[in-house]
């Protein structure tokens, strides 16, 4: 039997909100009246459901990213506002949405609640939490999609001009994708172009979005703006709709270029399906690939070409080592795909030359 517990406005406002729940938190700040907690053995959480939980044991995540990306120190006993969701992070956790409101884990600092199934051998056990109940109002359980500013299913708006779309992909988590994207945005902006940026898949966190803004992007969006705390376990239609809607929204301001990252490696489930779909290949004009080593760079470029994706450069962590970069140069010799140091992408003209091969003229700005 479900249990409904009134949630006093003062108590709700004192709950530490997370980045993934920032739009829900904004609604609470506007009016904290009329909320309650829904709990009981028959309550089954779903991805995107918002939950109030109590921290019971500090583990891997000692801080919770706030709605404005401040790292809030966590203490045992803190009440925190999270969203349920699965996580796929080879360097951290594999986690699933639990089947009940029993004790579970904080699986991402951006504000994701789940149950850890596997973890990397080098990291601490997850921070443990006790869900107190799903956040609910007069309409029912509060979800991220309820408060997201954009919908993946919104009809496409007409734009005055179609921007060039650049994809940033990589071998894996932490291969340097976000830094490559930010450097590319910075270099293209310094070349006189107007650039917007986004992240289409992954686990919700604010750091990458802030880095993209710092790099000079006119506008930045990610999948959390479309109601997803995580894109792991979404079916292909949902991933494709989110990616398409994100590109469409970024195009509305009339930028010359839209640069969009797809998380994780080429063989991660959702990424692999998206890249193999004609909807992706038909919309992307150029791809920059981030790799951790020479073997990854060579294999990644080969796989992208098998998918008929227009890869124009390899970059990423591999370029931090002159020896590894030299190996990558040798491995890609004869392919026409240069190895470009990540921070060289910040130089005016470098990125412009790369994407110029994909159809953008130097004078387009």
Coordinates of C-alpha atoms in Angstrom, one line a residue:
X1 CA 0.0 0.0 0.0
X2 CA 1.3 3.5 -0.9
X3 CA 2.0 6.0 1.8
X4 CA 1.6 9.7 1.3
X5 CA 3.6 12.0 3.6
X6 CA 3.1 15.8 3.4
X7 CA 6.3 17.7 2.7
X8 CA 6.5 21.1 4.5
X9 CA 7.7 23.9 2.2
X10 CA 10.5 24.9 4.6
X11 CA 11.8 21.3 4.7
X12 CA 11.7 20.9 1.0
X13 CA 13.6 24.1 0.4
X14 CA 16.4 22.9 2.7
X15 CA 16.9 19.7 0.7
X16 CA 20.1 19.8 -1.2
X17 CA 19.1 19.8 -4.9
X18 CA 21.4 18.3 -7.6
X19 CA 22.3 19.4 -11.1
X20 CA 20.0 16.9 -12.7
X21 CA 17.1 18.2 -10.7
X22 CA 17.8 21.8 -11.4
X23 CA 14.5 22.5 -13.3
X24 CA 12.5 20.8 -10.5
X25 CA 14.5 22.8 -8.0
X26 CA 13.6 26.0 -9.8
X27 CA 9.9 25.1 -9.6
X28 CA 10.3 24.4 -5.9
X29 CA 12.0 27.8 -5.3
X30 CA 9.1 29.5 -7.1
X31 CA 6.6 27.7 -4.9
X32 CA 7.3 24.8 -2.4
X33 CA 3.6 24.3 -1.6
X34 CA 1.6 21.2 -2.5
X35 CA 4.4 18.6 -2.5
X36 CA 4.4 15.3 -0.7
X37 CA 6.5 12.1 -0.5
X38 CA 5.1 8.9 -2.0
X39 CA 6.5 5.7 -0.5
X40 CA 5.5 2.1 0.3
X41 CA 6.3 -1.4 -0.9
X42 CA 4.2 -1.0 -4.0
X43 CA 6.0 2.1 -5.3
X44 CA 8.4 1.1 -8.2
X45 CA 10.7 3.9 -9.3
X46 CA 11.4 4.6 -12.9
X47 CA 14.2 6.5 -14.7
X48 CA 13.6 10.2 -14.4
X49 CA 11.5 10.0 -11.2
X50 CA 12.6 12.6 -8.7
X51 CA 13.4 11.2 -5.2
X52 CA 14.1 12.8 -1.8
X53 CA 16.8 10.6 -0.1
X54 CA 18.9 10.7 3.1
X55 CA 22.7 10.2 3.0
X56 CA 23.6 7.3 5.2
X57 CA 27.2 6.6 4.4
X58 CA 29.8 8.7 2.5
X59 CA 31.7 6.8 -0.2
X60 CA 33.0 7.6 -3.7
X61 CA 31.0 10.8 -4.0
X62 CA 31.7 13.1 -1.2
X63 CA 30.1 16.1 -2.9
X64 CA 26.8 16.7 -4.8
X65 CA 26.8 19.0 -7.8
X66 CA 24.3 21.7 -7.2
X67 CA 21.9 23.2 -9.8
X68 CA 24.5 25.8 -10.5
X69 CA 27.4 23.3 -10.6
X70 CA 28.8 24.1 -7.1
X71 CA 30.2 21.1 -5.4
X72 CA 28.2 20.8 -2.2
X73 CA 29.9 18.8 0.6
X74 CA 27.8 15.9 1.8
X75 CA 27.3 14.9 5.4
X76 CA 25.6 11.8 6.8
X77 CA 22.0 12.7 7.4
X78 CA 21.7 15.2 4.6
X79 CA 18.5 15.1 2.6
X80 CA 19.2 15.4 -1.1
X81 CA 17.1 15.7 -4.3
X82 CA 18.0 13.2 -7.0
X83 CA 16.6 11.5 -10.0
X84 CA 16.6 7.8 -10.5
X85 CA 18.5 6.5 -13.5
X86 CA 20.9 3.9 -14.7
X87 CA 24.6 4.6 -15.3
X88 CA 27.2 3.2 -17.7
X89 CA 30.7 4.4 -16.7
X90 CA 33.6 2.0 -17.3
X91 CA 35.9 4.1 -15.0
X92 CA 33.3 4.2 -12.2
X93 CA 30.0 2.4 -11.9
X94 CA 27.5 0.2 -13.8
X95 CA 24.2 0.9 -12.1
X96 CA 20.5 0.2 -12.7
X97 CA 17.3 1.7 -11.5
X98 CA 16.2 -0.4 -8.4
X99 CA 12.8 -2.2 -8.3
X100 CA 11.8 -0.6 -5.0
X101 CA 12.5 2.4 -2.7
X102 CA 15.0 0.4 -0.6
X103 CA 18.5 1.7 0.2
X104 CA 20.6 2.3 -2.8
X105 CA 23.5 4.4 -4.1
X106 CA 24.4 7.9 -5.3
X107 CA 25.9 6.7 -8.6
X108 CA 26.9 10.1 -10.0
X109 CA 27.7 13.4 -8.4
X110 CA 25.3 15.2 -10.8
X111 CA 22.5 13.6 -8.9
X112 CA 21.7 10.1 -10.0
X113 CA 20.2 7.5 -7.7
X114 CA 20.6 3.8 -8.6
X115 CA 21.9 0.4 -7.5
X116 CA 25.5 -0.3 -8.3
X117 CA 25.9 -3.7 -10.1
X118 CA 29.6 -3.4 -10.9
X119 CA 32.4 -0.9 -10.2
X120 CA 36.0 -0.2 -11.3
X121 CA 38.5 -1.9 -9.1
X122 CA 40.4 1.4 -8.3
X123 CA 37.5 3.4 -6.9
X124 CA 35.7 3.5 -3.5
X125 CA 32.3 2.0 -2.9
X126 CA 29.4 4.3 -3.7
X127 CA 27.9 6.8 -1.3
X128 CA 24.9 5.0 0.3
X129 CA 21.4 6.7 0.4
X130 CA 18.0 5.9 1.9
X131 CA 15.2 7.0 -0.3
X132 CA 12.5 8.7 1.8
X133 CA 10.0 8.8 -1.1
X134 CA 9.3 9.9 -4.6
X135 CA 8.6 13.6 -4.8
X136 CA 5.0 14.1 -5.9
X137 CA 2.4 16.8 -6.3
X138 CA -1.3 16.9 -7.2
X139 CA -0.6 15.5 -10.6
X140 CA 1.4 12.5 -9.4
X141 CA 5.1 11.7 -9.2
X142 CA 7.4 14.5 -10.3
X143 CA 9.7 13.6 -13.2
X144 CA 12.5 15.4 -14.9
X145 CA 10.5 15.4 -18.1
X146 CA 7.7 17.4 -16.4
X147 CA 10.0 20.3 -15.9
X148 CA 12.5 20.1 -18.8
X149 CA 12.4 23.1 -21.0
X150 CA 12.5 21.0 -24.2
X151 CA 10.9 17.9 -25.5
X152 CA 12.6 15.3 -27.7
X153 CA 9.3 15.0 -29.5
X154 CA 8.8 18.7 -30.4
X155 CA 8.3 19.4 -34.1
X156 CA 11.3 20.7 -35.9
X157 CA 11.3 24.5 -36.3
X158 CA 12.3 26.1 -39.6
X159 CA 15.7 27.9 -39.5
X160 CA 17.0 30.6 -41.8
X161 CA 20.2 28.6 -42.5
X162 CA 21.4 25.1 -41.6
X163 CA 24.6 25.1 -39.6
X164 CA 27.5 22.8 -40.3
X165 CA 27.2 20.0 -37.7
X166 CA 30.4 18.5 -36.2
X167 CA 30.3 15.4 -34.1
X168 CA 32.9 14.7 -31.4
X169 CA 33.3 11.0 -30.6
X170 CA 35.9 8.9 -28.8
X171 CA 37.3 5.6 -27.9
X172 CA 35.9 5.6 -24.3
X173 CA 35.1 7.6 -21.2
X174 CA 38.0 10.0 -20.5
X175 CA 39.5 9.9 -23.9
X176 CA 39.4 13.7 -24.1
X177 CA 36.1 14.3 -26.0
X178 CA 34.9 17.2 -24.0
X179 CA 38.2 19.0 -24.0
X180 CA 38.5 18.4 -27.8
X181 CA 35.0 19.8 -28.3
X182 CA 35.8 22.9 -26.1
X183 CA 39.1 23.5 -27.9
X184 CA 37.4 23.2 -31.3
X185 CA 34.6 25.6 -30.2
X186 CA 37.3 28.1 -29.0
X187 CA 39.3 27.9 -32.2
X188 CA 36.3 28.3 -34.5
X189 CA 35.0 31.2 -32.4
X190 CA 38.4 32.9 -32.6
X191 CA 38.3 32.4 -36.4
X192 CA 35.2 34.5 -36.5
X193 CA 32.5 31.9 -36.6
X194 CA 29.4 31.7 -34.4
X195 CA 29.4 28.3 -32.7
X196 CA 26.9 26.5 -30.4
X197 CA 27.6 23.2 -28.6
X198 CA 25.9 20.3 -26.9
X199 CA 26.2 16.8 -25.4
X200 CA 23.7 14.4 -26.7
X201 CA 24.3 11.3 -24.4
X202 CA 25.9 10.4 -21.1
X203 CA 25.2 11.0 -17.4
X204 CA 24.0 14.3 -16.2
X205 CA 26.6 16.7 -15.0
X206 CA 27.2 20.4 -15.4
X207 CA 31.0 20.6 -15.8
X208 CA 31.1 19.9 -19.6
X209 CA 28.4 22.4 -20.3
X210 CA 30.2 25.1 -18.4
X211 CA 33.5 24.3 -20.2
X212 CA 31.7 24.7 -23.5
X213 CA 30.4 28.1 -22.5
X214 CA 33.8 29.1 -21.3
X215 CA 35.2 28.1 -24.7
X216 CA 32.9 30.7 -26.4
X217 CA 29.8 28.7 -27.4
X218 CA 26.8 31.0 -28.2
X219 CA 24.4 28.4 -26.7
X220 CA 24.9 25.1 -24.9
X221 CA 22.4 22.3 -24.3
X222 CA 22.6 18.7 -23.2
X223 CA 20.3 15.7 -22.8
X224 CA 19.3 16.9 -19.3
X225 CA 17.6 19.9 -21.0
X226 CA 15.3 17.3 -22.6
X227 CA 14.3 15.5 -19.4
X228 CA 17.0 12.7 -19.1
X229 CA 19.3 12.3 -16.2
X230 CA 21.1 9.5 -18.1
X231 CA 20.7 8.2 -21.6
X232 CA 21.9 4.7 -20.7
X233 CA 19.2 2.1 -21.4
X234 CA 17.1 4.5 -23.6
X235 CA 15.9 2.8 -26.8
X236 CA 17.3 3.9 -30.1
X237 CA 14.2 6.0 -31.0
X238 CA 14.6 8.0 -27.7
X239 CA 18.3 8.5 -28.2
X240 CA 17.8 9.5 -31.8
X241 CA 15.0 11.9 -31.0
X242 CA 17.0 13.5 -28.2
X243 CA 20.1 13.9 -30.5
X244 CA 18.0 15.3 -33.3
X245 CA 16.0 17.7 -31.1
X246 CA 19.2 19.0 -29.5
X247 CA 20.8 19.8 -32.9
X248 CA 17.5 21.4 -34.0
X249 CA 17.4 23.6 -30.9
X250 CA 21.0 24.7 -31.2
X251 CA 20.4 25.6 -34.8
X252 CA 17.6 28.1 -34.0
X253 CA 20.0 30.9 -33.1
X254 CA 21.6 30.8 -36.6
X255 CA 25.1 29.6 -35.7
X256 CA 27.6 28.8 -38.4
X257 CA 28.6 25.6 -36.6
X258 CA 27.0 23.2 -34.1
X259 CA 29.4 20.9 -32.3
X260 CA 27.9 17.9 -30.4
X261 CA 29.5 15.3 -28.3
X262 CA 28.2 11.7 -28.1
X263 CA 29.5 10.1 -24.8
X264 CA 31.5 7.0 -24.2
X265 CA 33.2 4.8 -26.8
X266 CA 32.1 3.6 -30.3
X267 CA 31.0 0.2 -28.9
X268 CA 28.9 1.4 -26.0
X269 CA 25.3 0.2 -26.7
X270 CA 23.4 3.5 -27.3
X271 CA 26.4 5.1 -29.0
X272 CA 26.9 2.2 -31.4
X273 CA 23.2 2.2 -32.4
X274 CA 23.0 5.9 -32.9
X275 CA 26.2 6.1 -35.1
X276 CA 24.9 3.2 -37.3
X277 CA 21.6 4.9 -37.9
X278 CA 21.1 7.0 -41.1
X279 CA 19.7 9.8 -39.0
X280 CA 23.1 10.5 -37.6
X281 CA 25.2 10.0 -40.7
X282 CA 22.8 12.1 -42.7
X283 CA 23.1 15.1 -40.3
X284 CA 26.8 15.1 -39.4
X285 CA 29.1 17.0 -41.8
X286 CA 32.4 16.2 -40.0
X287 CA 33.7 14.1 -37.1
X288 CA 36.6 14.7 -34.8
X289 CA 37.7 11.6 -33.0
X290 CA 39.3 11.5 -29.5
X291 CA 41.5 8.6 -28.6
X292 CA 43.6 7.5 -25.6
X293 CA 46.4 5.9 -27.6
X294 CA 47.6 5.2 -31.2
X295 CA 45.8 1.8 -31.4
X296 CA 42.6 3.4 -30.4
X297 CA 43.0 6.2 -32.9
X298 CA 43.7 3.8 -35.8
X299 CA 40.9 1.5 -34.9
X300 CA 38.4 4.3 -34.3
X301 CA 39.1 6.0 -37.6
X302 CA 38.7 2.6 -39.3
X303 CA 35.4 2.0 -37.6
X304 CA 34.1 5.5 -38.4
X305 CA 34.9 4.9 -42.1
X306 CA 33.1 1.6 -42.0
X307 CA 30.1 3.6 -40.9
X308 CA 30.6 6.1 -43.7
X309 CA 31.1 8.9 -41.2
X310 CA 33.2 11.8 -42.3
X311 CA 36.1 11.7 -39.8
X312 CA 38.4 14.7 -40.4
X313 CA 40.9 14.4 -37.5
X314 CA 42.1 12.4 -34.5
X315 CA 42.9 14.1 -31.3
X316 CA 42.3 13.7 -27.6
X317 CA 44.4 12.2 -24.8
X318 CA 46.8 10.5 -27.2
X319 CA 48.2 13.9 -28.2
X320 CA 49.3 14.6 -24.6
X321 CA 52.3 12.3 -25.2
X322 CA 54.6 13.1 -28.1
X323 CA 55.6 9.5 -28.3
X324 CA 51.9 8.3 -28.5
X325 CA 51.1 11.1 -30.9
X326 CA 53.9 10.0 -33.1
X327 CA 52.7 6.5 -33.1
X328 CA 49.2 7.7 -34.1
X329 CA 50.6 9.8 -36.9
X330 CA 52.4 6.7 -38.2
X331 CA 49.3 4.5 -37.8
X332 CA 47.1 7.0 -39.7
X333 CA 49.6 7.7 -42.5
X334 CA 48.0 7.4 -45.8
X335 CA 44.4 7.7 -44.5
X336 CA 44.2 11.5 -45.0
X337 CA 43.2 11.8 -41.3
X338 CA 45.6 14.1 -39.4
X339 CA 46.5 13.8 -35.7
X340 CA 45.9 17.2 -34.2
X341 CA 47.0 18.2 -30.7
X342 CA 44.0 19.0 -28.6
X343 CA 45.0 22.5 -27.8
X344 CA 46.1 23.3 -31.3
X345 CA 42.4 23.2 -32.1
X346 CA 42.2 26.5 -30.1
X347 CA 44.4 28.2 -32.7
X348 CA 42.5 30.3 -35.2
X349 CA 42.3 28.6 -38.6
X350 CA 43.1 25.0 -37.4
X351 CA 39.6 23.9 -36.8
X352 CA 38.4 26.0 -39.7
X353 CA 40.7 24.2 -42.1
X354 CA 39.5 20.8 -40.8
X355 CA 35.8 21.5 -41.2
X356 CA 36.4 23.4 -44.4
X357 CA 37.0 20.0 -46.0
X358 CA 33.4 19.2 -45.0
X359 CA 31.9 22.1 -46.9
X360 CA 32.2 25.3 -44.8
X361 CA 34.0 28.1 -46.7
X362 CA 36.5 30.2 -44.8
X363 CA 34.4 33.3 -45.5
X364 CA 31.1 31.8 -44.3
X365 CA 31.1 33.9 -41.1

